[in-house]
C-alpha positions as CSV (number, residue, x, y, z in Angstrom):
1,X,96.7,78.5,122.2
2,X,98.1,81.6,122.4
3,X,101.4,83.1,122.0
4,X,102.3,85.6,125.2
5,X,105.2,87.3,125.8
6,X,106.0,88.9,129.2
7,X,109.0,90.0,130.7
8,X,109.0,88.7,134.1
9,X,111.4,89.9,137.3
10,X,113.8,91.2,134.1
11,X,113.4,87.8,132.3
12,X,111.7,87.2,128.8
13,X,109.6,84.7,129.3
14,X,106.9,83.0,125.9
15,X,104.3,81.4,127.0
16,X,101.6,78.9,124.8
17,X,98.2,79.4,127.1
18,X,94.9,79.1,126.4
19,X,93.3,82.8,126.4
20,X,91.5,82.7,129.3
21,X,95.0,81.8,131.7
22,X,94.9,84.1,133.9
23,X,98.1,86.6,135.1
24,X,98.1,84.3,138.1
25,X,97.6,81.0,137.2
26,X,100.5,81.9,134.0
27,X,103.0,83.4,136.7
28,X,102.0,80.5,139.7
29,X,101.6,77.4,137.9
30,X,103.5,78.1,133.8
31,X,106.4,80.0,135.5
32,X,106.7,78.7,139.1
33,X,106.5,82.0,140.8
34,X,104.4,80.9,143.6
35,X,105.6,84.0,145.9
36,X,102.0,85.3,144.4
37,X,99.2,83.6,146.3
38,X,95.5,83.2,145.3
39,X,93.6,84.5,147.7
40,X,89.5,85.0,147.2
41,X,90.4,84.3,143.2
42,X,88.1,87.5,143.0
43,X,90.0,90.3,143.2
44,X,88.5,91.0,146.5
45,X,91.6,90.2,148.6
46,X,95.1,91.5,147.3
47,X,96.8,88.6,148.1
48,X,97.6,88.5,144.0
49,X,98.8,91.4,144.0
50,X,101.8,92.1,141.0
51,X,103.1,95.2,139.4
52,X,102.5,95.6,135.6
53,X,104.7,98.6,134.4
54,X,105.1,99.7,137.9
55,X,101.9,100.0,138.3
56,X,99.8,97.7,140.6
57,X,96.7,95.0,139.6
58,X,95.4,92.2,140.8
59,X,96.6,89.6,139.2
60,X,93.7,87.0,139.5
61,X,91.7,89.7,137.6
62,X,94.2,90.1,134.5
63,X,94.1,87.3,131.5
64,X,98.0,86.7,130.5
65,X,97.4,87.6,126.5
66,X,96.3,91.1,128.3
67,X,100.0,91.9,129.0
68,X,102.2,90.7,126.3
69,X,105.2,93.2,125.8
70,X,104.9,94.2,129.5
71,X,107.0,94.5,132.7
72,X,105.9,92.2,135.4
73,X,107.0,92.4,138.8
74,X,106.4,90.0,141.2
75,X,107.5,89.4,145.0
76,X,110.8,87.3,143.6
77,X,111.7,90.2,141.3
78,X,111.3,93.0,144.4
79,X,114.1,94.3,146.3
80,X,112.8,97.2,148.5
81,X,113.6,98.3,151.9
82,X,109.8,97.6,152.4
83,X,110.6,94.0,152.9
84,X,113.0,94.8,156.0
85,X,110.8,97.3,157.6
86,X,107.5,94.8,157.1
87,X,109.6,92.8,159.6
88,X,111.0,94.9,161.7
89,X,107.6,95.9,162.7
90,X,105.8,93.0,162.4
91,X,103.9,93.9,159.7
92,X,103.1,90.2,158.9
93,X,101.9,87.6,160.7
94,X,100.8,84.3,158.7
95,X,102.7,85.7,155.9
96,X,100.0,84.5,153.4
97,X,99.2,87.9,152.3
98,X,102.8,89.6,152.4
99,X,103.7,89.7,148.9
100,X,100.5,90.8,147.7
101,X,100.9,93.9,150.1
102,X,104.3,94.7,149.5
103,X,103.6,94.8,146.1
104,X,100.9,97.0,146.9
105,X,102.5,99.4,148.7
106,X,105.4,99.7,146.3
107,X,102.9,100.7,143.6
108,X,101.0,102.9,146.2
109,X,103.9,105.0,147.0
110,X,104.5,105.4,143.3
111,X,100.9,106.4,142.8
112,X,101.2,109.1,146.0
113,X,104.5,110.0,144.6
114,X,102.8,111.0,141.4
115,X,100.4,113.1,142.9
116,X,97.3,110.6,142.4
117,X,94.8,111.7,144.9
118,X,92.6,109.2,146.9
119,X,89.6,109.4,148.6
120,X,90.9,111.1,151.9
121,X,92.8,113.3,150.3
122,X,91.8,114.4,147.6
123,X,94.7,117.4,146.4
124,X,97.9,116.7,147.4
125,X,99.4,119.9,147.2
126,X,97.4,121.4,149.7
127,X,98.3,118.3,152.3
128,X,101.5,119.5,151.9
129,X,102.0,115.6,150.1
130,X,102.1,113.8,153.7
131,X,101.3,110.0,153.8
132,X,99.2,110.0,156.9
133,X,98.1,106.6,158.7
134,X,95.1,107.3,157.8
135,X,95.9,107.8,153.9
136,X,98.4,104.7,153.9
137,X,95.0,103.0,155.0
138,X,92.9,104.3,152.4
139,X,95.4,103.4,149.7
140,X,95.9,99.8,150.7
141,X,92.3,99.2,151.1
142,X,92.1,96.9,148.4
143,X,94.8,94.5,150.3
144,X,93.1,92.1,153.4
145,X,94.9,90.9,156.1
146,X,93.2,87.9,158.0
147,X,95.9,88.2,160.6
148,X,95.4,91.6,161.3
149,X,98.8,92.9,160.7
150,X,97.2,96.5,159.8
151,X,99.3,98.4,162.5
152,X,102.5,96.7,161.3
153,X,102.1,96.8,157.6
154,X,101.3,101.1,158.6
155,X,104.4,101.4,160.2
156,X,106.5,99.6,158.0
157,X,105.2,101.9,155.0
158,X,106.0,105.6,157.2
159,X,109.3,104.3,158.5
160,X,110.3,103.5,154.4
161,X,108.5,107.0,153.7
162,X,110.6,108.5,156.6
């Protein structure tokens, strides 16, 4: 066992896990945050989707001893007008994989706001910094929706940028 120490939607939390507990399974089944959902279990879908320092991971992906003395955020621990506008236009539908991509985007607009390029486009400063539809898509690539909430989840994210 091993001794981890996270700080958890503001709360220190100590943990005794074997070292290969996942982020997840330590946040979902140790600390009865089930707001995060396991999805593929492979990083492939989002759905686990936290932030560490501000900064998004998938959670699935991330052994628990991996981020003693850090800040994690999960859906219970957000308050961001992203939640309002993700239902004022519709931008979930089964809701399964709503908290993994409103973490998401929180860290994505952190990550535009910090000038990170992506992969359409790739300097900022010449864009003039705009969040296209098409570069809120790019960014939150790495978040599935089975539903098909796309168009919804798009909007909600310009109307917050807005």
């Amino acid at each position: 066992m091993v001794e981890v120490r996270l700080r958890v939607n503001g709360v220190d939390e100590v943990l005794d896990l074997p070292p290969q507990v996942s982020l997840l399974d330590a946040l979902r089944e140790r600390l009865g945050l089930t707001g995060t959902k396991k999805g593929c279990d492979q990083g492939a879908c989002g759905a686990c989707t936290v932030l560490a320092d501000g900064k998004r991971i998938n959670s699935c992906l991330a052994l628990a001893v991996q981020y003693t003395g850090r800040e994690i955020t999960t859906i219970e621990g957000v308050d961001d007008p992203l939640q309002e506008a993700f239902v004022r236009n519709d931008g979930f539908q089964c809701g399964y994989c709503t908290s993994g991509q409103i973490c998401s985007a929180i860290g994505m607009l952190a990550e535009h706001k910090d000038g990170v390029p992506s992969a359409v486009t790739e300097h900022l400063a010449t864009s003039g910094g705009a969040l296209s539809a098409a570069e809120i898509r790019e960014r939150m690539s790495g978040n599935l929706c089975r539903c098909g909430a796309y168009n919804g989840i798009v909007d909600a994210i310009q109307e917050v940028v807005r």
